[in-house]
mmCIF file of C-alpha atoms in Angstrom:
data_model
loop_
_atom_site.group_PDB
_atom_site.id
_atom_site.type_symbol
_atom_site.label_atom_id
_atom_site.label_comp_id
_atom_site.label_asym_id
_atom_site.label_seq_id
_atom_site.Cartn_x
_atom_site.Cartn_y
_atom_site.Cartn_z
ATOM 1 C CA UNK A 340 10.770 -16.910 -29.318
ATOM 2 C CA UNK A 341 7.375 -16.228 -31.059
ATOM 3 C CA UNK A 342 5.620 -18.105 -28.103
ATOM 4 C CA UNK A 343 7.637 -15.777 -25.468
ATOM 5 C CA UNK A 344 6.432 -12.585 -27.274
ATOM 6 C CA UNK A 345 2.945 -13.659 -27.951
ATOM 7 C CA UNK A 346 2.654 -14.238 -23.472
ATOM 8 C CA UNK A 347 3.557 -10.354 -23.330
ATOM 9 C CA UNK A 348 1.265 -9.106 -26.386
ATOM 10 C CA UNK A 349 -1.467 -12.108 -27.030
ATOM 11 C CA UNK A 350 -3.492 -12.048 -30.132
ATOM 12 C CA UNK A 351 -6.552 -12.469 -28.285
ATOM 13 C CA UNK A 352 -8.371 -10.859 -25.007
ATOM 14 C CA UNK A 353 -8.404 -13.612 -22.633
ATOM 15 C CA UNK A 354 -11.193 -11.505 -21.043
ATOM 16 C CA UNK A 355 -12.155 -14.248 -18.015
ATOM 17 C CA UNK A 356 -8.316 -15.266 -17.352
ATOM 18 C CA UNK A 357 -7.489 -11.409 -17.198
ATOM 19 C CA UNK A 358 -11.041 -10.667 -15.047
ATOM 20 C CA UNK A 359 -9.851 -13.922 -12.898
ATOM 21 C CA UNK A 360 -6.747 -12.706 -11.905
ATOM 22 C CA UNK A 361 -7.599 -8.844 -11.406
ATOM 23 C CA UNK A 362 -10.481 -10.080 -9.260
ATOM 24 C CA UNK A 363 -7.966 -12.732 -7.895
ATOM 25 C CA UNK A 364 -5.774 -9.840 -6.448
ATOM 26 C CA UNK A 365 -7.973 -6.850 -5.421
ATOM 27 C CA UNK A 366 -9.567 -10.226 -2.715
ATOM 28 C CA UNK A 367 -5.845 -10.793 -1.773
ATOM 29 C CA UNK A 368 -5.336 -6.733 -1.238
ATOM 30 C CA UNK A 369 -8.550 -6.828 1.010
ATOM 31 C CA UNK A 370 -10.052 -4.434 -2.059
ATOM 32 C CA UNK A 371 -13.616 -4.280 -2.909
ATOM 33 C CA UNK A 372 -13.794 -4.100 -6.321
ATOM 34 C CA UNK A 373 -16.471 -1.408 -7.170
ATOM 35 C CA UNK A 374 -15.893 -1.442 -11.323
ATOM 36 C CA UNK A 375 -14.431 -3.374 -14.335
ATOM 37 C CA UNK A 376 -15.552 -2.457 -17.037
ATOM 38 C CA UNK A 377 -13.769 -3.214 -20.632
ATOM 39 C CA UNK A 378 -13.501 -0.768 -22.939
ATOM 40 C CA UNK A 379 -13.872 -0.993 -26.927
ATOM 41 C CA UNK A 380 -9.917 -1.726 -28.776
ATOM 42 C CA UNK A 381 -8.146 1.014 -30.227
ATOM 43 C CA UNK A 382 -6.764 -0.099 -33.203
ATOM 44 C CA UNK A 383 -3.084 0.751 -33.920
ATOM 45 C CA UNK A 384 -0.607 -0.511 -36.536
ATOM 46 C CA UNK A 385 0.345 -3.837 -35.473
ATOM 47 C CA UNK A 386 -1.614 -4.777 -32.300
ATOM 48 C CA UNK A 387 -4.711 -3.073 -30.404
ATOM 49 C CA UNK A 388 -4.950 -1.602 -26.990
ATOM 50 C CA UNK A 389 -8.051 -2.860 -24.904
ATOM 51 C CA UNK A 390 -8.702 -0.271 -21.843
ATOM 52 C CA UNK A 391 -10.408 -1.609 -18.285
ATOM 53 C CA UNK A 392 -11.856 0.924 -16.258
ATOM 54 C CA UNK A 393 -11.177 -0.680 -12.741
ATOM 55 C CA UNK A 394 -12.323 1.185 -9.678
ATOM 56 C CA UNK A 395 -11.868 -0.357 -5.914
ATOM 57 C CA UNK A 396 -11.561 0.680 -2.312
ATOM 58 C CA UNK A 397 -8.815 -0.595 0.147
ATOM 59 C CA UNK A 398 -5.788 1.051 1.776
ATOM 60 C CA UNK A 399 -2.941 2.783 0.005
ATOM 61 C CA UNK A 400 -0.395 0.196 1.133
ATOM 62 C CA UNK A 401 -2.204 -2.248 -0.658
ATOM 63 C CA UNK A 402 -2.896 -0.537 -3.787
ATOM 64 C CA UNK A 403 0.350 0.168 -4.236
ATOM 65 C CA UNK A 404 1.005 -3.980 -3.767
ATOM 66 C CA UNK A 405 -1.723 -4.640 -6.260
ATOM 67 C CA UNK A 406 0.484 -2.405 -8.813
ATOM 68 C CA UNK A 407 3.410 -4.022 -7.766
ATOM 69 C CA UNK A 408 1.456 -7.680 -8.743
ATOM 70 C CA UNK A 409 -0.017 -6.572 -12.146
ATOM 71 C CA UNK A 410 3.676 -5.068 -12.629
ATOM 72 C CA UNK A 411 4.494 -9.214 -12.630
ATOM 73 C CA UNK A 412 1.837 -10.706 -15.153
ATOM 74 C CA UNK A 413 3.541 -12.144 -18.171
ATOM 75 C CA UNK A 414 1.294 -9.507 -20.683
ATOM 76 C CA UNK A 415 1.631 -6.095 -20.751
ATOM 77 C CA UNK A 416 -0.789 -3.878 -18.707
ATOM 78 C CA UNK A 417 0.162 0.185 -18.383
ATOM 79 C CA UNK A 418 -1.870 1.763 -15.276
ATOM 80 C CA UNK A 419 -3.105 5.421 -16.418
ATOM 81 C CA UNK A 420 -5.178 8.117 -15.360
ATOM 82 C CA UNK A 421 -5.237 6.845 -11.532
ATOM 83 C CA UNK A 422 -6.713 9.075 -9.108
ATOM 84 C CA UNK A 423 -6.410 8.340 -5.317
ATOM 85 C CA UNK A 424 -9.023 9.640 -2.637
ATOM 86 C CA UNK A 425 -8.606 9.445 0.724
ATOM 87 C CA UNK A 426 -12.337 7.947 2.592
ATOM 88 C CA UNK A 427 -13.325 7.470 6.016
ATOM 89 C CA UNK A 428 -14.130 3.939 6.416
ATOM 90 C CA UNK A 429 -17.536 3.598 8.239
ATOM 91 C CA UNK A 430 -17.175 0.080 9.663
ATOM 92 C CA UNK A 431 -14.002 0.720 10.942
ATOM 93 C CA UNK A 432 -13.207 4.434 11.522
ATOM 94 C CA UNK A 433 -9.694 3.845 9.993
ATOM 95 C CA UNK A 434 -8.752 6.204 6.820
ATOM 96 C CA UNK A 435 -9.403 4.045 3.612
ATOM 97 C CA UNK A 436 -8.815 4.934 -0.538
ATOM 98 C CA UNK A 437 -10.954 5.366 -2.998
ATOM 99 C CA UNK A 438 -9.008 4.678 -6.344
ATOM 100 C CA UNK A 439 -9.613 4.408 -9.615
ATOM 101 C CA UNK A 440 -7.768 3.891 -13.003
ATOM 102 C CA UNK A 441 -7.225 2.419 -16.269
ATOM 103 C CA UNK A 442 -5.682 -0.535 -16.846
ATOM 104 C CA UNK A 443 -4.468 -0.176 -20.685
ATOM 105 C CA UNK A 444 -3.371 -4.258 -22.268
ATOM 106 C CA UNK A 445 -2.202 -4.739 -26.038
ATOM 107 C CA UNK A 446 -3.161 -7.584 -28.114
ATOM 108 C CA UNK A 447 -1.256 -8.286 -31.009
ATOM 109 C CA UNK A 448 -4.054 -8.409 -34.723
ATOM 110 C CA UNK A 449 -2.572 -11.559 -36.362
ATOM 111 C CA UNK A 450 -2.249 -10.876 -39.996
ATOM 112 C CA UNK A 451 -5.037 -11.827 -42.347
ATOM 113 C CA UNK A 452 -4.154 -14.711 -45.363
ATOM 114 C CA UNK A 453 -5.010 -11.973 -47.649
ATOM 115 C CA UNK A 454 -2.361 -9.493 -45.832
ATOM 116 C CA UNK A 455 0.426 -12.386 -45.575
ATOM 117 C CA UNK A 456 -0.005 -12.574 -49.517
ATOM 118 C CA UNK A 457 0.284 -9.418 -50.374
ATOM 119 C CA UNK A 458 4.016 -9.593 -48.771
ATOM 120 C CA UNK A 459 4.731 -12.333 -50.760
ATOM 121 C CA UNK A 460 3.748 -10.994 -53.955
ATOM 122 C CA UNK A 461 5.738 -7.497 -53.273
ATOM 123 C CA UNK A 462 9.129 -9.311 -52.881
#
C-alpha cells in the first residue's frame, strides 16, 4: 500500500524522469518546448510542492491532449495559472498557441530518525 502511495506523492524529485517524460510528450504533441524551468519547494506539513514553469507552442487540440497525458502519470501534477494565446504561425500560415503554465508536483519529506523518536517517546 505504502509503495502505491509513494508512485502518486514520491519522497524525492525525480527531476530527469519527470523532464524525460514532459519533454517526451510536448515532441509527441508536435510542441516546441520554449521553457522548463523548476521552481524552489514550498514546504508544507507533510510533503512539499515543487512548481515547473513550462511554456510551449503547438495547437490547442494538442495541448489539450498533452493535459489529458500528464492527467495519466502515476504522481500527482495540478496544471495552474495557464494562459492560452492564439499566434500566427510563420512557416505555415495556420493559427498556432502560445501557452504557458505551471505544472505544480508534491513530494512527500520522509520523516527524520530524530522526528520518528519523538513519536515514540510521546506514546
Amino acid at each position: 500500500e505504502l509503495d502505491k502511495l509513494l508512485r502518486i506523492l514520491p519522497a524525492r524529485r525525480n527531476t530527469p524522469e519527470l523532464l524525460r517524460r514532459i519533454r517526451d510528450l510536448t515532441e509527441q504533441g508536435d510542441f516546441e518546448l520554449k521553457r522548463f524551468t523548476p521552481g524552489n519547494f514550498i514546504d508544507q506539513e507533510f510533503y512539499s510542492e515543487w512548481p515547473i514553469a513550462i511554456s510551449l507552442d503547438g495547437t490547442y487540440h494538442n495541448l489539450a491532449l498533452l493535459f489529458d497525458r500528464v492527467g495519466r502519470f502515476s504522481r500527482i501534477i495540478n496544471i495552474e495559472g495557464l494562459k492560452i494565446q492564439n499566434v500566427r504561425s510563420r512557416d505555415s500560415g495556420a493559427d498556432t498557441i502560445e501557452a504557458s503554465f505551471t505544472a505544480k508536483t508534491f513530494i512527500y519529506k520522509e520523516p527524520t530518525p530524530v522526528e520518528e523518536e519523538g513519536v515514540v517517546e510521546g506514546q
